[in-house]
XYZ file of C-alpha atoms in Angstrom:
716
model
C 190.205 38.451 8.354
C 189.127 39.819 4.783
C 190.198 43.216 3.698
C 189.251 45.471 0.736
C 192.137 47.481 -1.058
C 191.074 50.327 -2.967
C 193.656 50.697 -5.825
C 193.380 54.430 -6.104
C 197.287 54.789 -6.417
C 200.489 52.425 -6.305
C 200.838 51.639 -2.834
C 202.760 48.842 -0.955
C 200.285 46.167 -0.209
C 202.324 43.433 1.545
C 201.830 44.880 5.202
C 198.005 44.692 4.493
C 197.661 41.173 2.876
C 200.275 39.100 4.807
C 198.407 35.990 6.675
C 195.075 36.972 5.320
C 192.820 34.385 3.180
C 191.026 36.761 1.029
C 191.659 40.190 -0.114
C 189.257 42.359 -2.291
C 190.604 44.661 -4.462
C 188.494 47.338 -6.414
C 189.557 50.671 -8.147
C 187.845 53.873 -6.656
C 189.166 57.138 -7.981
C 186.105 59.244 -6.440
C 183.961 58.691 -3.638
C 180.587 58.332 -5.416
C 177.303 57.394 -3.930
C 177.750 54.123 -5.571
C 181.000 53.422 -4.130
C 179.858 54.394 -0.426
C 177.023 51.713 -1.164
C 179.528 49.096 -2.059
C 181.488 50.083 1.070
C 178.374 49.737 3.455
C 177.416 46.310 1.974
C 180.861 45.221 2.270
C 181.161 46.281 5.983
C 178.022 44.328 6.719
C 179.777 41.169 6.056
C 183.032 42.313 8.021
C 185.367 43.243 5.153
C 187.954 46.045 6.234
C 188.760 48.976 4.184
C 192.181 49.921 3.491
C 192.704 52.903 1.012
C 191.625 55.186 -1.666
C 192.238 58.165 -4.007
C 193.449 59.173 -7.709
C 191.713 60.966 -10.504
C 190.280 58.410 -13.101
C 191.546 58.205 -16.492
C 190.257 55.024 -17.614
C 188.327 56.147 -20.222
C 184.128 56.224 -20.486
C 183.392 52.865 -19.177
C 179.690 53.649 -19.108
C 179.303 53.735 -23.098
C 182.714 52.837 -24.770
C 185.803 50.409 -23.904
C 187.812 51.661 -21.353
C 189.076 50.720 -17.894
C 192.764 49.966 -18.635
C 193.651 52.171 -15.509
C 192.197 49.159 -13.381
C 194.450 46.671 -15.022
C 197.526 48.894 -14.725
C 196.786 49.777 -11.125
C 196.234 45.822 -10.249
C 199.466 44.991 -12.066
C 201.374 47.490 -9.884
C 199.762 46.398 -6.711
C 200.434 42.559 -7.512
C 204.322 43.471 -8.166
C 204.836 44.365 -4.498
C 202.471 41.547 -3.069
C 204.511 38.428 -2.042
C 201.715 35.932 -0.413
C 201.398 33.371 -3.289
C 198.704 31.648 -1.719
C 196.506 34.897 -1.310
C 193.194 34.539 -3.020
C 192.114 37.837 -4.515
C 188.700 39.304 -5.691
C 188.936 42.038 -8.114
C 185.545 43.871 -8.863
C 184.046 47.146 -9.858
C 182.740 49.092 -7.101
C 180.543 51.853 -8.143
C 177.805 49.606 -9.529
C 177.982 46.514 -7.304
C 176.892 45.306 -3.959
C 177.797 42.119 -1.947
C 174.853 39.890 -1.204
C 176.763 37.414 1.033
C 180.138 36.996 2.935
C 183.674 35.670 2.111
C 182.897 32.394 3.578
C 180.086 31.419 0.929
C 182.467 33.274 -1.964
C 185.465 31.083 -1.301
C 183.555 27.951 -1.036
C 181.985 28.593 -4.225
C 185.279 29.534 -5.893
C 186.963 26.235 -4.662
C 184.170 24.434 -6.123
C 184.760 26.006 -9.493
C 188.119 23.844 -9.479
C 189.885 26.437 -11.512
C 192.562 29.272 -10.345
C 190.871 32.147 -11.727
C 187.053 32.581 -12.421
C 185.752 35.561 -14.329
C 181.996 36.687 -14.006
C 179.902 35.784 -17.224
C 177.825 37.450 -19.592
C 175.357 36.438 -22.040
C 176.170 39.477 -24.105
C 179.594 39.684 -26.021
C 181.376 42.951 -25.556
C 183.310 44.830 -26.978
C 184.445 42.754 -29.664
C 181.603 40.609 -31.452
C 184.188 38.942 -33.978
C 185.479 37.104 -30.960
C 182.307 35.180 -30.353
C 183.053 31.814 -32.112
C 186.349 31.733 -30.106
C 184.839 31.572 -26.714
C 184.793 28.036 -25.261
C 181.256 26.413 -25.029
C 179.983 25.713 -21.755
C 177.599 22.891 -20.328
C 175.405 25.258 -19.071
C 174.750 29.108 -18.700
C 176.862 32.163 -20.152
C 179.633 31.821 -22.630
C 180.962 35.200 -22.497
C 183.797 37.002 -19.984
C 182.855 39.676 -17.932
C 185.466 41.931 -16.528
C 183.553 43.685 -13.856
C 184.546 41.005 -11.407
C 186.980 38.093 -11.156
C 188.704 35.980 -8.550
C 191.719 34.013 -8.322
C 195.212 32.870 -6.677
C 197.517 35.929 -6.579
C 200.140 34.125 -8.759
C 197.752 33.145 -11.472
C 196.352 36.812 -11.419
C 199.808 38.206 -11.932
C 200.720 35.826 -14.733
C 197.535 37.059 -16.188
C 198.237 40.974 -16.333
C 202.012 40.564 -16.388
C 201.931 41.397 -20.275
C 199.807 44.509 -19.851
C 201.120 47.339 -21.788
C 197.926 49.247 -22.754
C 196.917 52.571 -22.062
C 194.694 53.773 -19.451
C 191.784 54.455 -21.737
C 192.094 50.901 -23.232
C 189.478 48.193 -22.711
C 190.314 45.960 -19.920
C 187.251 43.559 -20.946
C 188.903 43.000 -24.338
C 192.321 42.426 -22.759
C 191.226 39.789 -20.641
C 188.783 38.353 -23.345
C 191.744 37.519 -25.737
C 193.433 36.068 -22.897
C 190.339 33.990 -22.305
C 189.795 32.830 -25.699
C 193.353 31.811 -26.330
C 193.260 28.149 -25.426
C 197.146 27.887 -24.484
C 196.986 31.148 -22.055
C 193.482 29.799 -20.674
C 195.034 26.616 -19.837
C 198.184 28.094 -18.454
C 196.303 30.557 -16.139
C 193.691 27.796 -15.482
C 190.986 30.035 -16.035
C 187.189 29.964 -16.532
C 183.972 31.864 -16.401
C 181.183 31.679 -13.609
C 178.491 30.508 -16.077
C 175.678 29.687 -13.850
C 176.274 33.088 -11.869
C 177.005 31.350 -8.608
C 179.597 33.940 -7.662
C 179.051 37.005 -9.783
C 175.561 38.446 -11.233
C 176.421 40.752 -13.967
C 172.772 42.442 -14.669
C 173.164 43.454 -18.258
C 171.294 41.233 -20.629
C 169.724 39.312 -17.452
C 167.403 41.530 -16.083
C 164.366 38.970 -16.648
C 166.566 36.199 -14.930
C 166.974 38.131 -11.583
C 164.515 38.487 -8.828
C 164.819 39.503 -4.962
C 164.567 36.638 -2.619
C 163.464 37.871 0.833
C 164.957 35.096 3.294
C 164.614 35.672 7.150
C 166.219 39.233 7.876
C 168.057 39.502 4.670
C 167.811 39.679 0.924
C 169.509 37.776 -1.935
C 169.443 38.236 -5.475
C 168.118 34.942 -7.133
C 168.800 33.883 -10.784
C 165.706 32.010 -11.571
C 167.076 30.519 -14.802
C 170.131 28.808 -13.148
C 168.610 28.567 -9.533
C 171.837 30.131 -8.145
C 172.193 32.963 -5.058
C 175.238 35.064 -6.672
C 177.516 36.567 -3.905
C 178.451 39.814 -6.002
C 175.750 41.779 -7.911
C 177.211 44.303 -10.822
C 175.252 46.492 -12.387
C 177.257 46.614 -15.726
C 176.581 48.769 -18.777
C 173.124 50.294 -18.648
C 171.764 48.478 -15.679
C 172.648 51.172 -13.153
C 169.200 51.824 -12.249
C 168.452 48.365 -11.681
C 171.654 47.785 -9.225
C 170.068 50.907 -7.290
C 166.748 49.317 -6.958
C 168.414 46.142 -5.710
C 170.752 48.074 -3.555
C 167.170 49.128 -1.596
C 166.955 45.687 -0.298
C 170.330 43.793 -0.567
C 171.851 42.574 1.486
C 169.475 43.658 4.410
C 168.843 47.402 3.919
C 165.220 46.577 4.060
C 163.468 43.250 4.971
C 159.762 42.329 5.966
C 161.035 41.338 9.122
C 162.978 44.402 10.215
C 161.725 47.172 7.733
C 164.463 49.743 6.840
C 167.542 48.911 8.981
C 169.938 51.929 7.329
C 167.299 54.865 7.547
C 169.156 56.065 10.797
C 172.753 55.547 9.611
C 174.926 58.756 8.912
C 172.062 61.335 9.834
C 173.063 64.959 10.543
C 171.925 66.580 13.780
C 170.907 70.082 13.678
C 170.680 70.216 17.565
C 174.023 71.453 18.281
C 175.076 73.425 15.358
C 174.008 76.479 13.475
C 171.147 75.815 10.966
C 172.688 75.678 7.205
C 171.777 78.220 4.789
C 168.906 76.866 2.510
C 167.968 78.361 -0.873
C 164.378 77.779 -1.367
C 163.042 77.820 -4.818
C 159.468 78.427 -5.580
C 158.057 77.681 -9.057
C 154.527 78.825 -10.356
C 154.190 77.634 -13.745
C 150.474 77.424 -14.435
C 147.039 78.498 -12.598
C 147.007 76.644 -9.398
C 144.476 76.387 -6.595
C 145.025 77.544 -2.947
C 148.097 79.642 -3.706
C 147.385 81.769 -0.805
C 147.218 78.715 1.335
C 150.724 77.760 0.023
C 152.100 80.784 1.189
C 150.658 80.377 4.764
C 152.061 77.010 4.997
C 155.459 78.302 3.956
C 155.247 80.801 6.780
C 154.720 77.983 9.120
C 157.572 75.952 8.196
C 159.957 75.225 11.093
C 163.188 76.879 10.250
C 164.810 79.981 11.172
C 163.685 82.368 8.373
C 167.090 84.319 8.626
C 168.693 81.133 7.535
C 166.300 80.983 4.354
C 166.774 82.671 1.039
C 163.743 82.690 -1.345
C 163.553 82.697 -5.021
C 160.140 82.981 -6.322
C 159.522 82.341 -10.146
C 155.828 83.153 -11.223
C 154.936 82.665 -14.890
C 151.157 83.162 -14.190
C 149.747 86.841 -14.190
C 146.767 85.348 -12.398
C 148.659 84.643 -9.063
C 150.803 87.654 -9.094
C 148.583 89.432 -6.634
C 149.015 86.601 -3.920
C 152.961 86.762 -4.574
C 152.961 90.419 -4.195
C 150.858 90.301 -0.955
C 153.082 87.563 0.447
C 156.184 89.500 -0.464
C 154.915 92.740 0.901
C 153.600 91.303 4.333
C 156.408 88.809 5.020
C 159.423 89.110 2.527
C 161.363 91.024 5.108
C 161.534 87.965 7.385
C 163.704 86.242 5.140
C 167.547 86.750 4.595
C 167.121 87.371 0.853
C 164.184 87.334 -1.545
C 164.574 87.283 -5.452
C 161.386 87.339 -7.576
C 160.816 86.574 -11.148
C 157.697 87.935 -12.698
C 155.442 87.288 -15.594
C 156.806 90.437 -17.394
C 160.384 89.132 -17.651
C 159.385 86.228 -19.895
C 161.645 83.647 -18.557
C 160.853 80.227 -19.413
C 160.563 77.460 -16.330
C 163.754 75.467 -17.292
C 165.669 78.690 -17.477
C 164.545 79.859 -14.211
C 165.107 76.653 -12.612
C 168.859 76.740 -14.087
C 169.081 80.484 -12.649
C 167.709 79.433 -9.060
C 170.480 76.649 -8.940
C 172.998 78.761 -10.193
C 172.534 81.527 -7.532
C 172.987 78.955 -5.052
C 175.780 77.489 -6.773
C 177.736 81.135 -6.807
C 176.776 81.693 -3.217
C 179.488 80.297 -0.913
C 177.258 80.196 2.216
C 174.726 78.367 0.339
C 174.497 74.780 1.786
C 171.218 73.289 0.304
C 168.659 74.001 -2.400
C 165.173 73.252 -1.714
C 162.722 72.941 -4.649
C 159.241 73.557 -3.727
C 156.770 73.784 -6.722
C 153.405 75.766 -6.030
C 151.427 72.730 -6.136
C 153.007 70.931 -3.433
C 150.737 70.862 0.071
C 153.384 70.467 2.506
C 151.544 69.584 5.681
C 154.590 68.597 7.768
C 155.978 71.705 9.306
C 159.251 69.936 9.838
C 159.827 68.833 6.593
C 162.984 70.883 5.760
C 164.617 69.793 8.982
C 163.660 66.109 8.190
C 165.322 66.191 4.760
C 168.442 67.882 6.077
C 168.843 65.417 8.663
C 168.793 62.532 6.374
C 172.168 63.832 5.132
C 171.646 62.550 1.365
C 172.946 64.206 -1.895
C 169.339 64.662 -3.136
C 166.173 63.590 -1.083
C 162.673 64.336 -1.592
C 159.684 63.851 0.969
C 156.997 61.369 -0.780
C 153.807 63.181 -1.666
C 151.010 61.800 -3.178
C 147.682 62.928 -4.983
C 144.760 62.228 -2.712
C 143.027 58.861 -3.678
C 145.413 58.112 -6.519
C 148.622 56.216 -7.013
C 150.269 59.443 -8.493
C 153.545 60.572 -6.576
C 156.512 62.875 -6.979
C 159.033 60.095 -7.713
C 159.307 57.338 -10.137
C 160.244 53.895 -9.152
C 161.937 52.991 -12.454
C 162.660 54.528 -15.781
C 161.969 53.106 -19.441
C 164.718 52.621 -21.779
C 163.527 56.008 -23.265
C 163.788 57.656 -20.087
C 160.076 57.824 -19.177
C 157.968 56.604 -16.651
C 158.147 52.893 -15.633
C 156.737 51.282 -12.584
C 158.660 49.153 -10.182
C 157.593 46.207 -8.482
C 157.554 47.994 -5.053
C 156.389 51.432 -6.161
C 152.537 50.817 -4.925
C 153.737 49.355 -1.635
C 155.930 52.303 -1.330
C 153.234 54.975 -2.142
C 150.430 53.062 -0.018
C 153.029 52.873 2.936
C 153.176 49.162 3.039
C 156.920 49.643 2.606
C 158.347 52.188 4.521
C 161.940 53.558 4.429
C 164.256 55.856 2.377
C 164.480 54.492 -1.198
C 166.972 55.168 -4.184
C 164.915 56.265 -7.096
C 165.654 57.468 -10.532
C 163.409 60.323 -10.283
C 161.985 63.102 -8.219
C 160.142 66.098 -8.806
C 158.119 69.049 -7.131
C 159.883 68.924 -3.805
C 163.317 67.981 -2.987
C 166.230 69.249 -1.147
C 169.870 69.082 -2.929
C 173.253 69.475 -1.360
C 174.748 72.567 -2.882
C 178.222 71.139 -2.977
C 176.776 68.936 -5.927
C 176.332 72.354 -7.802
C 179.940 72.764 -7.705
C 181.254 69.496 -8.251
C 178.957 66.908 -10.327
C 176.614 69.578 -11.388
C 178.882 72.273 -12.428
C 176.947 72.623 -15.820
C 174.601 75.672 -15.426
C 172.011 74.146 -17.894
C 170.778 71.251 -15.610
C 167.017 71.593 -16.368
C 167.455 72.490 -19.890
C 167.156 69.918 -22.668
C 165.817 69.766 -26.195
C 164.093 66.607 -25.844
C 162.973 66.291 -22.257
C 160.895 68.375 -19.829
C 162.853 70.136 -17.138
C 162.396 67.817 -14.364
C 163.161 64.911 -16.568
C 166.433 66.901 -17.681
C 167.403 67.426 -13.976
C 166.987 63.943 -13.302
C 168.992 62.776 -16.145
C 171.743 65.104 -15.155
C 172.048 63.428 -11.843
C 171.846 59.917 -13.079
C 174.653 60.916 -15.634
C 176.809 62.394 -12.954
C 176.453 59.252 -10.813
C 174.320 61.191 -8.122
C 171.833 59.213 -6.371
C 168.188 60.597 -5.644
C 166.211 59.304 -2.855
C 162.687 59.540 -1.683
C 161.456 59.055 2.001
C 158.195 57.878 3.180
C 159.335 57.691 6.829
C 156.902 60.348 7.810
C 153.765 61.864 6.238
C 154.685 64.984 4.438
C 151.719 66.106 2.364
C 150.304 65.820 -1.121
C 150.274 67.463 -4.401
C 147.268 69.352 -5.885
C 145.530 68.490 -9.196
C 145.830 71.520 -11.638
C 143.558 70.014 -13.951
C 140.478 71.858 -14.915
C 141.468 74.849 -12.747
C 139.564 77.759 -13.999
C 140.705 81.463 -13.212
C 137.550 83.298 -14.455
C 135.891 83.670 -10.996
C 137.019 85.791 -7.998
C 137.787 83.140 -5.663
C 138.333 80.173 -7.903
C 139.215 77.717 -5.245
C 135.572 77.362 -4.291
C 135.213 75.398 -7.471
C 137.874 72.842 -6.359
C 135.699 70.349 -4.283
C 135.822 67.639 -7.215
C 139.495 68.013 -8.176
C 141.121 68.431 -4.879
C 138.515 67.795 -2.276
C 140.841 67.204 0.683
C 142.407 70.747 0.257
C 138.649 71.966 -0.489
C 137.630 70.587 3.067
C 140.508 71.826 4.907
C 139.932 75.300 3.342
C 136.216 75.472 3.409
C 134.521 73.208 5.988
C 134.176 74.358 9.676
C 137.248 72.912 11.902
C 134.535 71.571 14.273
C 132.425 69.672 11.691
C 134.497 66.153 12.199
C 133.266 66.636 15.843
C 129.499 67.208 15.299
C 128.629 63.609 16.156
C 131.377 62.303 18.373
C 131.231 65.607 20.432
C 127.353 66.030 20.199
C 127.756 69.532 18.665
C 124.539 69.573 17.229
C 122.043 71.746 18.744
C 118.133 71.810 18.801
C 117.231 75.328 19.211
C 113.522 74.503 18.172
C 111.577 71.293 17.741
C 112.959 69.163 14.682
C 115.401 72.071 13.850
C 119.001 71.433 14.106
C 121.936 73.554 14.319
C 125.400 72.537 13.551
C 128.794 74.111 12.187
C 129.398 73.331 8.391
C 131.338 76.341 6.718
C 134.792 78.011 7.923
C 135.043 81.705 8.025
C 136.906 81.770 4.898
C 134.156 79.847 3.102
C 131.631 82.176 4.074
C 133.754 85.322 2.936
C 134.427 83.822 -0.082
C 130.882 82.976 -0.961
C 129.660 86.413 -0.203
C 132.584 88.170 -2.043
C 131.900 85.962 -4.969
C 128.029 86.792 -5.104
C 128.883 90.841 -4.670
C 131.590 90.446 -7.371
C 129.050 88.755 -9.426
C 126.606 91.445 -8.659
C 123.489 90.459 -10.413
C 120.978 90.550 -7.573
C 117.145 90.003 -8.225
C 114.969 92.629 -7.773
C 112.896 90.882 -4.966
C 109.588 90.951 -7.124
C 107.243 88.026 -7.714
C 108.281 88.024 -11.414
C 111.277 85.836 -11.680
C 112.398 84.551 -14.999
C 115.104 82.206 -13.362
C 112.762 79.632 -11.859
C 110.255 77.344 -13.490
C 106.842 79.047 -14.139
C 108.623 82.532 -13.804
C 106.751 83.404 -10.598
C 107.931 83.509 -7.145
C 105.561 83.427 -4.298
C 107.745 84.544 -1.478
C 110.588 86.675 -3.343
C 114.038 87.511 -1.800
C 116.933 89.699 -3.110
C 119.060 86.957 -4.021
C 121.415 85.362 -6.621
C 121.120 81.473 -7.635
C 124.178 79.273 -7.535
C 123.525 78.288 -11.117
C 124.043 81.935 -11.949
C 127.635 81.784 -11.063
C 127.964 77.992 -12.445
C 128.244 76.736 -8.780
C 125.364 74.178 -8.704
C 127.211 71.158 -9.278
C 129.794 72.015 -6.518
C 127.030 72.827 -4.232
C 125.259 69.711 -4.642
C 128.595 67.821 -4.143
C 128.791 70.062 -0.864
C 125.163 69.047 0.302
C 125.882 65.383 -0.470
C 128.965 65.245 1.270
C 128.585 67.401 4.319
C 124.741 67.986 4.851
C 123.337 64.582 3.915
C 124.997 62.612 6.619
C 123.569 64.937 9.307
C 120.054 64.807 7.552
C 120.178 60.897 7.928
C 121.315 61.018 11.639
C 118.895 63.478 12.636
C 115.923 62.539 10.748
C 116.212 58.545 11.089
C 114.739 56.500 8.200
C 115.031 59.484 5.649
C 117.591 59.119 2.896
C 118.415 61.869 0.817
C 120.493 62.273 -2.365
C 120.599 66.073 -1.863
C 118.680 67.194 -4.954
C 117.619 70.764 -5.172
C 115.737 73.022 -7.593
C 116.676 76.010 -5.617
C 119.939 77.031 -3.786
C 120.880 80.736 -3.376
C 122.673 83.363 -1.308
C 120.015 85.809 0.124
C 120.963 89.584 0.909
C 118.979 91.423 3.772
C 119.346 95.187 4.343
C 117.245 97.698 6.162
C 116.710 99.706 3.124
C 116.440 97.057 0.451
C 114.698 93.813 2.024
C 114.989 93.755 5.727
C 112.920 90.648 6.510
C 110.616 87.924 4.861
C 107.105 87.317 5.514
C 105.737 83.784 6.836
C 105.762 81.001 4.500
C 106.631 77.235 3.967
C 109.556 76.174 1.876
C 109.144 74.160 -1.376
C 111.112 71.442 0.261
C 111.373 68.143 2.118
C 113.974 70.006 4.190
C 115.598 73.279 4.092
C 119.348 74.411 4.826
C 119.956 77.977 5.917
C 123.863 78.713 6.439
C 124.562 82.137 8.114
C 127.520 83.598 5.951
C 128.298 86.748 8.060
C 128.657 87.793 12.026
C 125.652 89.076 13.982
C 126.926 92.513 15.561
C 129.932 92.883 13.623
C 128.332 92.959 10.294
C 124.639 93.492 11.056
C 122.043 93.975 13.698
C 118.604 92.180 14.041
C 117.934 89.226 11.622
C 117.287 85.504 12.521
C 114.491 83.300 11.975
C 111.199 82.250 13.740
C 108.996 79.197 13.488
C 105.535 80.361 14.117
C 103.991 77.107 14.950
C 106.385 76.545 18.082
C 106.728 80.226 18.554
C 110.589 79.558 18.705
C 113.075 81.998 17.510
C 116.845 81.708 16.464
C 118.167 85.439 17.025
C 121.691 85.002 16.901
C 122.743 83.053 14.087
C 126.392 82.003 13.981
C 128.660 82.526 11.335
C 129.132 79.169 9.311
C 126.499 77.465 11.095
C 123.525 75.670 9.176
C 120.041 75.694 10.346
C 118.365 72.249 9.015
C 114.573 72.221 9.199
C 111.667 70.317 7.428
C 110.546 72.754 4.621
C 106.806 71.633 4.158
C 103.659 71.408 6.357
C 105.128 71.799 10.028
C 107.986 74.348 9.950
C 105.881 77.558 8.944
C 108.383 80.438 9.535
C 109.685 83.846 8.596
C 112.642 85.933 8.538
C 113.118 88.562 11.147
C 113.985 92.100 10.467
C 117.649 93.202 9.663
C 117.729 96.587 11.346
C 121.473 97.421 10.483
C 124.169 96.545 8.019
C 123.922 93.749 5.462
C 123.116 89.886 6.424
C 123.891 87.288 4.168
C 122.695 83.606 4.226
C 122.990 80.657 1.639
C 119.506 78.581 1.456
C 118.815 75.100 -0.118
C 115.547 73.730 -0.599
C 116.516 70.008 -0.542
C 114.258 67.341 -2.244
C 111.565 69.563 -3.315
């Protein structure tokens, strides 16, 4: 039977170790995320956990010598242990994971043929002056690492018997001085694991260590010495690398099983009151589809009386949308706090304020960060994240058609983006799980108790050298708080805000290039994708096809945009907007190029009209070139109808932009050759017909109201 004894305070150990072959000892004075990971890897190999708990006073082991408290606690524990043939493994635990079990550990220890074996390092630390005193080895690393060692109880007791240092002194320096003393080294019979058969310290060896995927398990392989270490230690500045390896080792994720730990320690929301969540919404720049964002927020599946909103808006352009949402729906939420552009608060200060409000609210259980550019398609997202029961967890979102996401797989030495080996596989869904990562942004859930413990500093997002998101993640990493991203479900995507102009009335209409998926969801008819499958195309007249293409919103926005522009033509034959300056069959209209919409309109024709054309007119292929595309306005007292004519096109598209009966009376189109009329145009539906020769047609009189149509003469 193998046990782990957590040396967190002096305690009698005899009862725990009597008759046991191997005892693993570690010092854990806080139950950190790293310590919980260590225990999970240990339990995987049937180590038993025995005890915990005293405040750390061993100095700053992250950056300076320290760790003397570990030696003191070890010395005190060994004084009470009587089993002289006991084999002890002493290891750090916050940044270590087991890759194999005690049987392999003991076998490799015995093969070392020494009574005490220390982990080895390529780099000497903390005293470089002792370099020449280290004995040379036949192969491998010369220098001692104190993060892990193994030996017989009597020999280890002898080794630590002379410890008289302070808790903040360096344990590594203490053990190194013993090792470089030939007499002491021989008396204790100690050596270093130079080829990393038992221990792998990552500092200075990152290029030597790769993941080795075996059947249903994962090992770390030292390719320099061709060894499979049992204990992997992310010593020094390699915490992020051990976090990466911990996503796999020992069998958290394998190619055969996928994620084996993703359902562990979940929180159930079924039988308890929903926790109180503070949602921080941040608008920092002009962003497309803001009204859609708030529509989705309302659809989030979570009791609104258990939600508090903090809305920070730095952009005056979006004030009407924020005000409209708060006016119509703010009362649904338990509380709302809004920061307007007039308050002139920068982003970092606003984010810190949002956290501080949650920190000081004893009822606040979670903080949910939600940037305005996030498209949260999964209405269960908040529930899913809470159920994950993790300190910080983000739903993976990506940018359509790109490898961009809201997490980083790695961080460079300077703290900036670096790509991990598995990043592309995670983003593209070839590896699915819950991943420990060094950086998340845009949308994530944070347990509020962290704000009252590890993140007490009120300036978590504020930094002189880092942007707010990088500063936030640096604060988490410095506090030893793990961040996770899950791609177990599909959650949504993130908008591109590049090239977003705010000079129009409905600026989202221009987003067909930058955010094509969102543009389609907003502006293309919900039944468009069913046109071919469900045979929705109608043929009201010979070679005239009728099909849904625009949503109601698209129709409304295009009409409102034209009326907002307001420069309607006079309906006369003279028209300086067209080549030659003369219009044979004039209408009262506004051309797409007058509102700088011609490129977007052609993209619409290519993506949504051309495929229908090629199906309906077999053998004809179009690139959707046009010289004229415009919105026509018909009114009884202005221009009620249009005389019979041919169009200057190979085919014409005519989209009804408003509703018969509701917006106008009369109207329609009549094809004279076939004596066939379409007198009840449907809003958002397109009529497609040949332009020249065969389809001589007229616009029927509008008798009341105002009728709008969008017309394109394609392939003139």
